[in-house]
CSV table of C-alpha atoms and ligand atoms in Angstrom, one decimal:
chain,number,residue,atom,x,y,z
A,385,UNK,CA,-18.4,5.4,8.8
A,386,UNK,CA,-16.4,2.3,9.0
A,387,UNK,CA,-17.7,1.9,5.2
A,388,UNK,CA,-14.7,1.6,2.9
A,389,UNK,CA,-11.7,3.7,2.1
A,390,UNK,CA,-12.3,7.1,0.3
A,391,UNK,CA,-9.0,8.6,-0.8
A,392,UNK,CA,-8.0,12.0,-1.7
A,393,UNK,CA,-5.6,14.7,-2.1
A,394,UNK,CA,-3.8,15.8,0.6
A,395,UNK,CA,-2.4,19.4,0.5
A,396,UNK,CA,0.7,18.9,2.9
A,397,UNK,CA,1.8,16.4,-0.5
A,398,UNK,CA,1.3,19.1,-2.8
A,399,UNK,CA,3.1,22.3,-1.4
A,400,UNK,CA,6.8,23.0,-1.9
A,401,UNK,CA,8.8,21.9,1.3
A,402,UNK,CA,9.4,25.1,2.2
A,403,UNK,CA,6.2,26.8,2.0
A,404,UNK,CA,5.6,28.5,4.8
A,405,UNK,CA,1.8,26.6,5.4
A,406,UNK,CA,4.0,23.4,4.8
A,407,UNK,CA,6.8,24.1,7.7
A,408,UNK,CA,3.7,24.9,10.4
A,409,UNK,CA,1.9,21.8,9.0
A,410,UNK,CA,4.9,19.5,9.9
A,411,UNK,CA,5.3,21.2,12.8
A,412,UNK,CA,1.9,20.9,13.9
A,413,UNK,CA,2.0,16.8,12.8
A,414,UNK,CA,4.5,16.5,15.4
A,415,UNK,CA,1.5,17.6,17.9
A,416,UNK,CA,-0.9,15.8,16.3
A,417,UNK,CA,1.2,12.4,16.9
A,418,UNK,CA,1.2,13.3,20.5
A,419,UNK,CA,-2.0,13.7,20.9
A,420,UNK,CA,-2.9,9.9,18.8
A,421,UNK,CA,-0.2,8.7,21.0
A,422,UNK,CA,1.8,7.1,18.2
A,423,UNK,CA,5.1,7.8,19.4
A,424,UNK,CA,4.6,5.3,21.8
A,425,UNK,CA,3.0,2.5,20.4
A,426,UNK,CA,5.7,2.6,17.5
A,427,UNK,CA,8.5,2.6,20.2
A,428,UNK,CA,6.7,-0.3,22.4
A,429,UNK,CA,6.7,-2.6,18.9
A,430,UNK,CA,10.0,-1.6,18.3
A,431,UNK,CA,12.0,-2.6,21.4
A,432,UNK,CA,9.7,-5.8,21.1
A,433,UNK,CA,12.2,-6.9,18.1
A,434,UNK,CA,15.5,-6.8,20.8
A,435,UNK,CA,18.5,-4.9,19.4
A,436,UNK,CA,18.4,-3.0,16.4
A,437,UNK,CA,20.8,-2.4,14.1
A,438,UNK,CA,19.3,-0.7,11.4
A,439,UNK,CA,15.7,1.1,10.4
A,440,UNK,CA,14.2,2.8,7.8
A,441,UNK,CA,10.7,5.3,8.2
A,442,UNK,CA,8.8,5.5,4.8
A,443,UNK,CA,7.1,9.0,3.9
A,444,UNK,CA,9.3,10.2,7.1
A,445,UNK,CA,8.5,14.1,6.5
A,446,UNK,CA,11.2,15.5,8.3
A,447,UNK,CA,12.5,13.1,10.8
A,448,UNK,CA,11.0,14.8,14.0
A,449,UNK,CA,8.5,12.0,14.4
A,450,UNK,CA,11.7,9.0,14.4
A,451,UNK,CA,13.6,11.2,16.6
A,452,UNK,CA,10.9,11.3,19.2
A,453,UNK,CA,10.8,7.3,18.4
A,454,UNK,CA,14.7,7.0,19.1
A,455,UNK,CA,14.8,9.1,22.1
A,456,UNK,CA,12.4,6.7,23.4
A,457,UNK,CA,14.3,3.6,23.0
A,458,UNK,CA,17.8,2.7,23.9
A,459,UNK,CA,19.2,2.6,20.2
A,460,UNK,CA,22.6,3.5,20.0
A,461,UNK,CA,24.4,2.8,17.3
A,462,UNK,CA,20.9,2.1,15.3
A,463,UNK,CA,21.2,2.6,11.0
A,464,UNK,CA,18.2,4.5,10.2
A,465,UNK,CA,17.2,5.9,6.7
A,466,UNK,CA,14.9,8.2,6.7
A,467,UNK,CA,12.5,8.1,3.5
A,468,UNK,CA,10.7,11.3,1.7
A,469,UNK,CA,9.9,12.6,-1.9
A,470,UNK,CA,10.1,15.6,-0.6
A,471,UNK,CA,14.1,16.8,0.6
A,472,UNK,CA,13.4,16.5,4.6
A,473,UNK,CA,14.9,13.2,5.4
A,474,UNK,CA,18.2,11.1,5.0
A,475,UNK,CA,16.9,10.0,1.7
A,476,UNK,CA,15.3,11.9,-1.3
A,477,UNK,CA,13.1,9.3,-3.4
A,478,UNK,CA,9.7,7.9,-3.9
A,479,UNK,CA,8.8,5.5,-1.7
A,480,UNK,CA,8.8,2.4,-4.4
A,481,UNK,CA,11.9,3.4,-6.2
A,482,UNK,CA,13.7,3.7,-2.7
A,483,UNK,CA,12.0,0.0,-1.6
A,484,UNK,CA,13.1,-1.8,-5.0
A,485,UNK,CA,16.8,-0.9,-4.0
A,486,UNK,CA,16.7,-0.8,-0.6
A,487,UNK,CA,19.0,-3.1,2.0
A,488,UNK,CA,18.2,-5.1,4.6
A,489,UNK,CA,17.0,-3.6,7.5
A,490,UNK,CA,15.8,-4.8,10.9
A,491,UNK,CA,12.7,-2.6,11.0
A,492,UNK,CA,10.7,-0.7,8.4
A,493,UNK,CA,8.2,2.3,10.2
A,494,UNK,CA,5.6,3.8,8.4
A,495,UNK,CA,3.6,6.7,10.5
A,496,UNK,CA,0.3,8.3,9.1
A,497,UNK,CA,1.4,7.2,5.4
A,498,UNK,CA,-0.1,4.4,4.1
A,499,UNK,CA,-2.8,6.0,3.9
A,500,UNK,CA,-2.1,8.1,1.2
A,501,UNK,CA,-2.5,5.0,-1.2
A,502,UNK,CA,-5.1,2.9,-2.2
A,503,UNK,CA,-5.6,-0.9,-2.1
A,504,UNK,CA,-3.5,-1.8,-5.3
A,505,UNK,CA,-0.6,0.3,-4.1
A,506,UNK,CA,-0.6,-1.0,-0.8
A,507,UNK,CA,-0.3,-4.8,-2.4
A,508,UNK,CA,2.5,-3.8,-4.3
A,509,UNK,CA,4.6,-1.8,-1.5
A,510,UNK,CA,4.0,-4.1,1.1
A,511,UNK,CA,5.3,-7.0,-1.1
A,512,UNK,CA,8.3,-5.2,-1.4
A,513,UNK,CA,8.7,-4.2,2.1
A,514,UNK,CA,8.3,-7.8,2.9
A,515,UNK,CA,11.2,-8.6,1.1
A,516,UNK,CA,13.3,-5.5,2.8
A,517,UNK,CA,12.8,-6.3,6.3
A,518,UNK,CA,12.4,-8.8,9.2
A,519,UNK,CA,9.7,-6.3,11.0
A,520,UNK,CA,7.2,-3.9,10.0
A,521,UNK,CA,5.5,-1.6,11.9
A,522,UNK,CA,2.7,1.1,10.5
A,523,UNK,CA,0.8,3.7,12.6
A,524,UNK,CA,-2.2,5.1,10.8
A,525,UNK,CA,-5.5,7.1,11.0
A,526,UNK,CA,-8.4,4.9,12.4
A,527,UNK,CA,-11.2,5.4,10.0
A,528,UNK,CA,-13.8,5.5,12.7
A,529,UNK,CA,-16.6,8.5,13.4
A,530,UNK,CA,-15.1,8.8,16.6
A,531,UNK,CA,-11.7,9.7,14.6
A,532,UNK,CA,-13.4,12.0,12.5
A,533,UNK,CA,-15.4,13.7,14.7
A,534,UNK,CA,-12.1,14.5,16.4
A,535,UNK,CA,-10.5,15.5,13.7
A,536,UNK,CA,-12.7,18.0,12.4
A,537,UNK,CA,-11.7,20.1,15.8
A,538,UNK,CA,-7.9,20.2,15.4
A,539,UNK,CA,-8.1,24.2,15.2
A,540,UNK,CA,-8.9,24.6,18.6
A,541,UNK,CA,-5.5,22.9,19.3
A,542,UNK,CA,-3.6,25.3,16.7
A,543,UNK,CA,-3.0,23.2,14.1
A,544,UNK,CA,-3.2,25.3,10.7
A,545,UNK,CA,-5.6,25.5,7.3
A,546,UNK,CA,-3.3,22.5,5.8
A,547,UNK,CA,-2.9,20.3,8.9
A,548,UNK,CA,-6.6,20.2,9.5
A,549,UNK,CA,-7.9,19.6,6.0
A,550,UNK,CA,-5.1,16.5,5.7
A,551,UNK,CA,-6.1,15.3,9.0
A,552,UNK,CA,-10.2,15.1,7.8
A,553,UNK,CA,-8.7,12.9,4.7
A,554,UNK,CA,-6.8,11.4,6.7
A,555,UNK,CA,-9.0,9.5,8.6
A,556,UNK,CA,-11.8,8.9,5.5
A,557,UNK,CA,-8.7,7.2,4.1
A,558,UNK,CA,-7.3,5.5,7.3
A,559,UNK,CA,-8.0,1.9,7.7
A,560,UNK,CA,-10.2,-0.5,10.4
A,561,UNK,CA,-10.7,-4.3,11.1
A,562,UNK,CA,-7.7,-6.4,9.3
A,563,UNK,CA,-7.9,-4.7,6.5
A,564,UNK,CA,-3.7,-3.9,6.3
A,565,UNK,CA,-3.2,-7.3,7.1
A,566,UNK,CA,-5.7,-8.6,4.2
A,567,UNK,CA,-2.6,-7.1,1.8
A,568,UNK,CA,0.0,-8.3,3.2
A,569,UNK,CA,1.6,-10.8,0.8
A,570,UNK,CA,3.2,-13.6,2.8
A,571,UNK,CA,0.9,-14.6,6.1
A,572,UNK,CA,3.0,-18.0,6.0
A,573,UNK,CA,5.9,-17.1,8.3
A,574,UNK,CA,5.0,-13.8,9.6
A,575,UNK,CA,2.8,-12.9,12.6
A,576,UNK,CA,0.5,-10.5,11.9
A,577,UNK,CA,-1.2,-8.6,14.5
A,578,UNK,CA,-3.6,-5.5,13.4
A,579,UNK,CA,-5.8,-3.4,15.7
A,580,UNK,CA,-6.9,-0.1,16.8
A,581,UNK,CA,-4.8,1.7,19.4
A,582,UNK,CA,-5.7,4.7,21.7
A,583,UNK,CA,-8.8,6.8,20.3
A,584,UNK,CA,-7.5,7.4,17.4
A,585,UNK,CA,-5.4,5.1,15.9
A,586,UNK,CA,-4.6,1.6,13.7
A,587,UNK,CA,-1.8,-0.2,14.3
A,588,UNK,CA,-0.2,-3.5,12.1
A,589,UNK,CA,3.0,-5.2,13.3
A,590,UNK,CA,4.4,-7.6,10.4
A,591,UNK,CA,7.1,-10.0,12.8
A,592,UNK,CA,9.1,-12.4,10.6
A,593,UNK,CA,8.9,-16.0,12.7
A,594,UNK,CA,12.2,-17.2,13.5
B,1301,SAM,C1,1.5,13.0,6.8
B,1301,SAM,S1,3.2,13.1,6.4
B,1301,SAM,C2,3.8,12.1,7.8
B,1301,SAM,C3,5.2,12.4,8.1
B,1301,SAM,C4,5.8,11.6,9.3
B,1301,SAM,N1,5.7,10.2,9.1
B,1301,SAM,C5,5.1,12.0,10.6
B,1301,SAM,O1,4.4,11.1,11.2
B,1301,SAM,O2,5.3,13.1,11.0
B,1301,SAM,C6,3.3,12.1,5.0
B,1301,SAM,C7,4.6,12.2,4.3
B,1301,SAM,O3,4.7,11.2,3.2
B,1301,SAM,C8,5.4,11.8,2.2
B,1301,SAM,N2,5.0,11.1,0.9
B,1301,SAM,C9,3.8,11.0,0.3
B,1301,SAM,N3,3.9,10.2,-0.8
B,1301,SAM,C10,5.2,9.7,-0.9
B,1301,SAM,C11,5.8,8.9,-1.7
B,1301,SAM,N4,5.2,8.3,-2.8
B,1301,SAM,N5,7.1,8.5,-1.5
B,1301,SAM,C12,7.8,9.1,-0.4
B,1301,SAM,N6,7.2,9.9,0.4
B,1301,SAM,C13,5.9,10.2,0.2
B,1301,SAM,C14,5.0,13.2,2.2
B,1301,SAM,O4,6.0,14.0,1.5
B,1301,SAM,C15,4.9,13.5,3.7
B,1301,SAM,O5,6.1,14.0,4.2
């Protein structure tokens, strides 16, 4: 690996919310974000933008990973949707359908989820994210062999059948080099800025310019 994206399946999408496998899975996401660190780096980008007035996390599972965000940041007072097809959040939808009607928002956060779609469907829901907001911030796997090697040993840190298969995917499907910003639609009054962060991690930032 780097070679290019491979994209499949990811069990965590397919079980019922409440499936027991499904409950320790998001629980166990919530130490696996610890452990990549990106509670942190999507704070740092957010208190970057100055006061916030209202957010929105795409493919937000249950919230616990924006909470830990939030009780970060001093954000009081902050709007924040929080996105899912499954029934865990604020909001109940698919991702696109939610995006085409969505309202303005400061920030839009999206944590280990772009991932889950390939190259076309990236195009298309970045061009509407662009549209939704004057910031956008996405934390993903880094598809490196460092990443994989690491992921392949997330049972001896608990994590369940579920949450280590989705994490080997994961990172086959995660992203390296510029690639997230090479699909972003409008590089003419944005400032892009796309890199790896920790061990494990790939961050883009999508600013609006003044
Ligand atoms: C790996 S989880 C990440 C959850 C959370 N962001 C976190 O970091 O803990 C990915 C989430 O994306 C949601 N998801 C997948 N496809 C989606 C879609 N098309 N629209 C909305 N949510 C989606 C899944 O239900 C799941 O909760």
């Amino acid at each position: 690996m780097t070679g290019t994206r491979v994209l499949e399946p990811e069990w965590l999408d397919a079980l019922p919310h409440a499936d027991p496998r499904a409950m320790r899975s998001r629980r166990d996401l919530v130490r696996v974000n610890w452990l990549m660190g990106n509670v942190r780096v999507v704070a740092s980008e957010l208190s970057r933008l100055g006061p916030l007035r209202s957010i929105a996390e795409i493919g937000a599972g249950d919230g616990s990973f924006m909470r830990a965000v939030l009780g970060k940041l001093d954000a009081k007072d902050v709007e924040v949707h929080l996105v899912d097809q499954q029934p865990l959040g604020t909001v109940t939808a698919d991702v696109f359908d939610w995006l085409a009607e969505a309202p303005i928002l400061d920030a839009i956060v999206a944590n280990l989820f772009l991932h889950h779609f390939d190259d076309g469907e990236l195009r298309r829901m970045l061009a509407l994210v662009s549209r939704r907001a004057r910031a956008f911030i996405a934390c993903e796997p880094r598809r490196s062999p460092f990443a994989l090697a690491s992921a392949h040993l997330l049972g001896f840190v608990g994590c369940n059948d579920v949450t280590r298969h989705d994490a080997v995917v994961s990172v086959r499907a995660g992203f390296a080099g510029r690639e997230l910003s090479g699909l972003w639609p409008e590089p003419v009054g944005w400032t892009l800025d796309e890199r790896a962060r920790g061990l494990f991690s790939h961050s883009f930032v999508a600013r609006r310019d003044e």
